XYZ file of C-alpha atoms in Angstrom:
521
model
C -13.593 129.021 43.352
C -17.185 126.788 42.336
C -15.316 127.175 38.341
C -11.678 125.971 39.709
C -13.796 123.332 41.440
C -15.299 122.039 38.162
C -11.797 122.892 36.326
C -9.891 120.662 38.495
C -12.860 117.500 38.801
C -13.004 117.214 35.113
C -9.398 117.075 34.822
C -9.927 113.330 36.283
C -11.188 111.381 32.894
C -8.900 107.942 34.130
C -9.361 108.127 38.526
C -6.764 107.154 40.539
C -8.894 103.887 41.563
C -9.265 103.503 37.966
C -5.423 103.240 37.310
C -5.105 101.004 40.724
C -7.769 98.516 38.989
C -5.432 98.541 36.160
C -1.840 98.178 38.218
C -3.535 95.030 39.675
C -4.541 93.650 36.562
C -0.902 94.152 34.432
C -2.463 95.925 31.926
C 0.402 99.307 31.933
C -1.642 102.180 33.408
C -0.150 101.902 36.233
C 1.168 104.679 38.850
C 3.724 106.949 38.065
C 6.916 105.761 39.900
C 9.640 108.580 40.552
C 12.548 108.727 36.756
C 15.694 107.008 37.915
C 17.037 111.072 36.986
C 16.297 111.340 40.616
C 17.580 109.217 42.079
C 20.200 111.418 43.630
C 17.984 113.994 45.160
C 16.368 111.407 47.162
C 16.844 111.853 51.338
C 18.656 109.577 53.365
C 15.934 106.469 53.787
C 14.836 105.030 56.326
C 15.412 106.290 60.417
C 18.680 105.712 61.859
C 18.687 103.840 64.998
C 15.524 102.198 64.944
C 11.501 103.275 63.906
C 10.331 106.422 62.700
C 7.979 105.671 66.013
C 7.846 104.279 68.957
C 5.741 104.365 72.392
C 8.388 104.397 75.535
C 7.136 105.774 78.588
C 3.515 106.725 77.871
C 5.456 109.441 74.824
C 6.573 109.162 71.467
C 9.745 108.423 70.674
C 11.006 109.592 67.098
C 13.327 108.357 64.790
C 14.756 110.618 62.217
C 17.195 109.999 58.699
C 20.444 111.175 58.372
C 19.196 114.552 57.284
C 17.046 115.330 60.559
C 13.906 114.152 58.348
C 10.927 112.998 61.189
C 7.657 112.665 60.795
C 5.815 115.608 62.111
C 3.871 116.614 64.686
C 0.237 117.074 63.825
C -0.999 117.819 66.620
C -1.841 121.675 65.923
C -4.710 120.999 63.580
C -7.699 121.940 64.350
C -10.182 124.425 66.177
C -7.058 127.453 68.619
C -4.544 124.566 67.417
C -5.990 121.874 68.757
C -7.107 119.639 71.906
C -9.566 123.117 72.749
C -12.673 122.357 73.253
C -15.413 124.577 71.032
C -17.365 126.923 72.730
C -21.054 126.813 73.626
C -22.170 130.765 72.238
C -25.180 132.291 74.190
C -28.252 132.607 70.857
C -28.618 136.237 70.695
C -31.260 134.942 67.304
C -34.596 132.501 66.755
C -35.502 131.645 63.566
C -39.294 130.532 63.923
C -40.342 127.183 62.978
C -40.273 127.345 59.040
C -43.230 127.036 56.078
C -43.132 126.054 53.384
C -41.349 128.918 51.933
C -38.255 129.997 50.506
C -36.549 130.438 54.532
C -33.747 132.407 52.438
C -34.189 135.703 53.731
C -35.611 134.675 57.056
C -32.536 132.419 57.908
C -29.904 135.803 56.180
C -31.323 138.493 58.176
C -31.035 136.346 61.244
C -27.604 136.215 60.614
C -26.848 139.568 59.726
C -28.414 140.771 63.467
C -25.817 138.714 64.918
C -22.826 139.922 62.826
C -24.487 143.549 64.215
C -23.400 142.831 68.047
C -20.087 143.898 69.711
C -17.081 140.395 69.404
C -17.301 139.550 73.167
C -13.729 138.602 74.330
C -13.952 134.891 73.619
C -14.418 135.728 69.719
C -18.130 135.000 70.008
C -21.364 136.929 69.286
C -23.532 134.868 69.380
C -25.908 131.873 67.766
C -28.873 131.496 65.369
C -31.516 129.379 66.728
C -33.344 127.113 64.417
C -36.353 125.797 65.199
C -37.480 121.732 63.995
C -38.253 121.859 60.396
C -37.296 122.097 57.229
C -35.491 125.180 55.589
C -36.223 125.747 52.364
C -32.747 127.826 50.808
C -34.089 129.090 47.162
C -30.533 131.298 47.422
C -27.239 130.368 49.264
C -26.432 131.453 52.902
C -23.756 133.720 54.127
C -21.763 133.233 57.563
C -19.384 136.890 56.818
C -18.085 138.170 59.876
C -16.705 136.734 63.196
C -18.226 135.311 66.057
C -21.497 133.862 64.557
C -23.035 130.886 64.964
C -25.355 128.785 62.694
C -27.614 126.347 64.622
C -30.027 123.921 64.721
C -31.881 121.521 66.705
C -29.996 118.645 66.288
C -29.831 116.601 62.887
C -32.530 114.979 62.616
C -34.663 117.680 63.463
C -33.205 120.902 61.692
C -32.566 120.442 58.073
C -31.408 123.238 55.747
C -33.869 122.403 52.168
C -32.339 123.095 48.675
C -34.723 124.614 46.815
C -34.827 125.634 43.443
C -33.223 122.950 40.691
C -29.524 124.832 40.505
C -26.292 124.461 41.364
C -24.393 125.129 43.874
C -22.684 126.169 47.120
C -25.892 126.194 50.164
C -23.673 128.274 52.710
C -20.933 129.963 51.798
C -18.600 131.145 55.063
C -15.444 133.705 54.615
C -14.812 135.517 51.685
C -11.486 135.628 49.797
C -8.608 136.943 51.644
C -4.494 138.314 50.310
C -0.946 137.489 51.966
C 0.382 141.367 52.838
C 3.758 140.388 53.724
C 4.895 143.450 56.521
C 8.839 144.680 56.745
C 11.375 143.439 55.049
C 11.183 139.065 53.936
C 14.574 137.605 55.445
C 16.383 134.741 53.723
C 16.436 131.428 55.898
C 20.020 130.711 55.528
C 20.477 127.531 56.326
C 21.296 124.976 53.905
C 18.850 122.215 54.938
C 16.323 122.264 57.223
C 14.679 119.281 57.266
C 10.843 118.581 57.800
C 9.623 117.909 61.567
C 12.638 121.315 62.054
C 11.090 124.469 63.982
C 14.525 126.218 64.313
C 15.625 128.321 61.127
C 18.425 130.634 60.686
C 18.124 134.057 58.989
C 20.651 136.959 57.136
C 18.687 138.584 60.502
C 16.441 138.940 63.005
C 16.130 141.938 63.577
C 12.575 143.563 63.864
C 11.112 139.703 64.771
C 9.864 139.411 68.305
C 8.720 136.529 70.170
C 4.647 135.815 69.345
C 4.956 137.175 66.315
C 2.952 135.900 63.856
C 5.445 134.905 59.876
C 5.035 133.447 56.755
C 7.826 130.492 55.943
C 7.956 131.284 52.016
C 9.152 128.358 49.574
C 9.601 129.222 45.892
C 8.499 126.220 43.540
C 12.517 126.164 40.839
C 12.598 124.569 38.152
C 15.676 123.186 40.015
C 13.691 121.620 42.455
C 10.743 120.432 40.346
C 13.453 118.540 37.614
C 14.755 116.619 40.770
C 11.698 115.391 41.687
C 10.499 114.241 38.414
C 8.151 116.115 37.607
C 9.853 118.839 34.935
C 7.555 118.071 32.270
C 3.979 118.651 34.260
C 4.900 121.575 36.788
C 5.781 124.788 36.757
C 8.016 127.189 38.539
C 5.271 129.267 39.505
C 3.704 128.563 42.796
C 4.968 129.290 46.634
C 4.367 126.697 49.909
C 3.235 129.250 52.306
C 3.516 127.810 55.684
C 1.930 130.577 58.895
C 3.557 130.316 61.969
C 4.620 132.616 65.414
C 8.249 132.823 66.485
C 8.185 130.953 69.658
C 12.524 132.243 70.465
C 15.050 134.702 69.329
C 18.033 134.479 69.732
C 20.308 136.064 67.686
C 20.578 135.530 64.386
C 17.642 132.340 65.021
C 14.595 132.216 65.587
C 11.740 129.194 66.549
C 8.935 128.023 65.275
C 5.999 126.945 67.169
C 4.791 124.129 64.501
C 7.086 122.061 62.357
C 7.561 122.301 58.503
C 6.223 119.663 56.251
C 8.034 120.519 53.581
C 12.449 120.201 53.993
C 14.020 124.042 52.847
C 17.132 122.637 50.992
C 19.261 125.839 49.768
C 20.771 123.933 47.187
C 17.091 123.615 44.812
C 15.471 126.978 46.983
C 15.654 130.289 48.530
C 13.053 130.311 51.341
C 12.296 133.420 53.002
C 10.661 134.608 56.635
C 8.111 137.757 56.990
C 5.677 139.619 58.828
C 2.607 139.508 56.826
C -0.706 140.515 57.556
C -4.011 138.357 55.903
C -7.156 139.004 56.387
C -9.890 136.173 58.304
C -13.355 136.025 60.069
C -12.762 134.282 63.177
C -15.064 132.071 65.500
C -18.018 130.936 63.231
C -19.376 127.886 63.335
C -22.115 125.472 61.859
C -24.009 123.036 64.607
C -26.100 120.718 64.948
C -28.458 120.318 61.858
C -28.465 118.444 58.030
C -28.703 119.973 55.213
C -29.536 118.582 51.801
C -29.329 119.277 48.348
C -31.555 116.838 45.994
C -33.410 119.948 44.418
C -30.052 120.429 42.500
C -30.201 117.356 40.833
C -32.938 118.922 38.624
C -30.801 121.944 36.991
C -30.637 121.323 33.313
C -26.641 121.323 33.574
C -26.022 118.917 36.325
C -24.563 115.796 34.435
C -20.904 118.571 33.889
C -22.329 120.310 37.531
C -22.757 118.863 39.738
C -19.597 119.336 40.658
C -20.679 122.243 42.185
C -23.541 121.198 44.009
C -22.018 120.836 47.821
C -23.378 122.195 50.784
C -21.025 124.408 52.043
C -17.324 125.779 51.758
C -15.031 128.000 53.519
C -12.396 130.499 52.812
C -10.410 133.313 54.812
C -11.565 131.980 57.833
C -10.281 130.256 61.113
C -10.456 129.399 64.430
C -14.008 127.917 63.278
C -15.867 124.600 62.989
C -18.321 122.797 62.078
C -20.117 119.887 64.229
C -22.348 117.740 64.648
C -23.858 118.127 60.884
C -25.199 115.545 58.552
C -25.509 116.338 54.799
C -27.606 114.195 51.987
C -27.866 114.532 48.297
C -25.209 116.877 47.298
C -22.767 115.962 44.082
C -19.838 118.619 44.569
C -16.315 118.216 44.651
C -15.172 118.585 48.237
C -18.751 118.834 50.364
C -16.893 119.752 53.165
C -14.231 121.798 50.984
C -11.787 123.669 53.340
C -10.895 125.908 51.112
C -6.329 127.216 50.785
C -7.656 130.375 52.792
C -8.348 128.536 55.973
C -6.331 127.690 58.984
C -7.278 125.702 62.047
C -10.641 124.061 60.797
C -12.173 121.392 63.144
C -15.165 119.317 61.281
C -16.818 117.326 63.807
C -19.256 114.261 64.153
C -20.662 114.881 60.407
C -21.636 112.344 57.913
C -21.750 112.991 54.368
C -24.270 110.406 53.101
C -25.393 109.269 49.542
C -24.256 111.438 47.227
C -26.047 112.282 43.775
C -23.274 111.721 41.142
C -23.537 110.978 37.304
C -20.810 111.282 35.508
C -19.626 107.659 35.357
C -15.581 108.800 34.860
C -14.753 110.832 37.319
C -15.695 111.170 41.002
C -16.510 113.918 43.349
C -14.337 114.048 46.947
C -16.641 113.817 50.349
C -14.462 115.392 52.088
C -11.218 117.374 51.074
C -8.668 119.870 53.215
C -7.282 121.989 52.263
C -5.800 125.135 53.750
C -3.371 124.491 56.733
C -4.166 123.126 60.698
C -7.589 121.492 59.104
C -8.938 118.329 61.807
C -11.515 116.421 59.517
C -12.458 113.724 63.014
C -15.419 111.252 63.632
C -16.304 111.397 59.947
C -18.819 108.950 57.818
C -19.121 108.825 53.973
C -21.678 106.387 52.755
C -21.720 106.702 48.284
C -20.980 105.010 45.719
C -17.474 105.837 44.006
C -16.170 108.523 45.623
C -12.343 110.286 46.485
C -13.515 109.870 50.544
C -10.935 111.451 52.327
C -8.126 113.853 50.000
C -6.297 116.726 49.804
C -5.625 119.471 46.775
C -2.121 120.647 46.151
C 0.540 123.377 47.178
C -0.547 122.470 50.731
C 2.117 123.017 53.602
C -0.083 121.488 56.605
C -0.409 120.399 58.682
C -3.622 118.972 57.807
C -5.771 115.677 59.562
C -7.877 113.520 58.493
C -8.909 111.092 61.814
C -11.416 108.338 62.797
C -12.823 108.474 60.351
C -14.499 105.678 57.809
C -16.081 105.144 54.750
C -18.939 102.300 54.015
C -18.802 100.330 50.769
C -21.965 101.311 49.064
C -21.233 100.845 45.368
C -18.090 100.597 43.959
C -14.506 100.978 45.967
C -13.180 104.076 47.261
C -10.520 105.537 47.265
C -8.501 107.961 49.412
C -4.801 110.143 49.590
C -3.492 113.635 47.836
C -4.689 114.467 44.383
C -2.408 116.798 42.616
C 0.378 118.752 42.980
C 2.252 118.201 46.754
C -0.395 118.180 48.967
C 2.100 117.815 51.899
C 1.409 117.121 55.214
C -1.623 115.319 55.909
C -1.671 112.648 58.151
C -4.463 109.651 58.093
C -4.805 108.643 61.678
C -7.295 105.852 62.024
C -9.267 105.614 58.809
C -11.180 102.768 57.678
C -12.046 103.036 54.039
C -13.598 100.206 52.050
C -11.162 100.980 49.038
C -7.388 102.125 48.648
C -5.586 104.320 50.029
C -3.022 105.864 47.942
C 0.104 107.900 49.232
C 1.448 108.330 45.003
C 2.517 109.385 42.597
C -0.440 110.370 40.507
C 2.522 111.143 36.987
C 0.801 112.666 34.104
C -3.059 112.289 34.764
C -5.392 114.263 34.599
C -3.319 118.053 34.562
C -0.505 116.834 35.351
C -0.881 116.121 38.513
C 2.037 114.110 40.015
C 3.105 114.284 43.589
C -0.012 113.872 44.868
C 1.266 113.234 48.991
C 4.461 114.237 50.824
C 5.698 113.651 53.865
C 2.195 112.659 54.636
C 1.631 109.528 57.248
C -1.337 106.924 57.239
C -1.147 104.836 60.464
C -3.434 102.461 61.921
C -5.389 102.910 59.144
C -7.727 99.648 57.648
C -7.874 98.906 54.117
C -8.529 96.924 51.442
C -5.656 97.762 49.825
C -2.825 100.655 50.119
C 0.463 101.760 48.226
C 2.644 104.285 50.290
C 5.216 105.823 47.316
C 8.908 107.980 47.981
C 8.493 111.184 47.241
C 12.761 112.726 46.069
C 14.046 115.150 48.410
C 10.699 113.660 50.938
C 8.745 110.709 52.404
C 5.753 109.095 52.723
C 5.267 106.465 55.693
C 2.503 103.904 56.464
C 2.510 102.561 60.183
C 0.140 100.181 61.367
C -1.958 100.139 58.124
C -3.667 97.270 57.352
C -4.463 95.763 54.002
C -3.034 94.562 51.106
C 0.269 96.439 50.696
C 0.840 97.502 46.735
C 3.607 96.689 44.851
C 5.479 99.423 44.316
C 5.219 100.807 47.686
C 9.026 102.238 47.799
C 7.617 104.566 51.059
C 8.459 103.982 54.954
C 6.456 100.739 55.466
C 6.555 99.385 58.974
C 4.821 97.490 60.968
C 2.366 96.100 57.707
C -0.878 94.254 58.946
C -0.310 94.883 62.551
C -2.069 98.390 64.124
C 0.392 99.171 66.272
C -0.262 101.471 70.279
C -1.272 104.435 70.121
C -5.113 103.926 68.131
C -4.222 106.976 67.652
C -1.396 109.067 66.840
C -3.014 112.663 66.574
C -4.652 111.774 69.764
C -1.164 110.504 71.471
C 0.980 114.211 69.797
C -1.705 115.874 71.525
C -1.163 114.640 74.939
C 2.370 114.798 74.293
C 2.667 119.020 72.894
C 0.319 119.615 76.044
C 2.790 117.357 78.785
C 5.363 118.935 77.172
C 3.876 122.747 77.325
C 2.764 121.885 81.373
C 6.324 120.840 81.976
C 7.562 123.816 80.636
C 5.576 126.351 83.080
C 6.297 123.954 86.044
């Protein structure tokens, strides 16, 4: 993973922020526009019968276009599918107050001790309690078993401090995994399933029952690549895989628990549905501590490898969390790295401060979302020249940034998807001293192209923002303040004025829980 992040990040010879500045200055280096040949592939523009969103009788009402596409429900993002309080794990191992030497082995031994305990019915084995003080970590810590919580005595009391001038990830969580289909994949026979849709018609529903976990796989084809204008940038060598649960089966139709965030268009691709296995660990937490990576900047190769100087990353992990954690003096690409195999992770009440970046032509990400149903909420960034809130590509979402703030230190920030169809992201009530960009990044980098699709900026406070309209998809900007940039041909509502509800994510949670209570009454 470290090598992958270096490869991707080094492609930022011209940053998005530089492109925005060039656009504003009329230097001809602006954001790419969709090609004229793609116009026939566009979704039906604009909602029928009113606005995309409205608050009526205390609940959200959704507009949709003529094809049925609507703003997705993002409320399933977060621990155990959103809206569930984090558990309080009982302490099962304590680590003595640190001395002056390397504490890697001592802390890891305590983690391994708890990992060997039986997992409770709540998914928890227990917590490793760290004392106040600075634990010097010369190596790397690994949380590799379900149900283990690494807990400090407070962000101002307990710190994991990188020791030794070598670039690395200080804490890794989980290992790599892979999808294994179970049974026969069934073709989706609908001509079109819209964004926000939850009902699919299959060739057969034999063997499928309510409660089954399934993958909706949408292969990328050359026909679709051509339709969205990415002919010279992308190759048809990947799929969007949306993990969902079947909630009902009626004849050849299945209903899913979470809406799709990219439409299924039979004219471009043949989607399938199948049961699967995908081993992950779960109920892992890191909480109430801080991390410091200053020592890593002494690496002789730091100017080139600082992208890999990171506090932690998630691999194949679900239903887990980071809470009340602060980190300083890292340089990595994705300080909050929720990898593409992560699912239902909550990152709550965190701060990413004082980055050590040395390459003036490239930017690190402060918070980086991949995977599915992941939530970053109540976060803060202070750093020079950073992609504050970003996503990588080929993700099906939904994923959420909510109530996060990036405060200017030196040069302006930007936020938004980085590359290759990072679909289904909600930027909810974020504040950024810089630009929020839901755009086509064109041929920049490795051919990043459409970096956000079917993503929503809601009640965001910016210096300037742009939302472009991908062929076959939408991007929404609703209730955002700041200068609306030229070229914003996406779905813009209430430009310059925040709306009620204050938080789209919070209101969608309330509505979903109210609907669930109503169905049980």
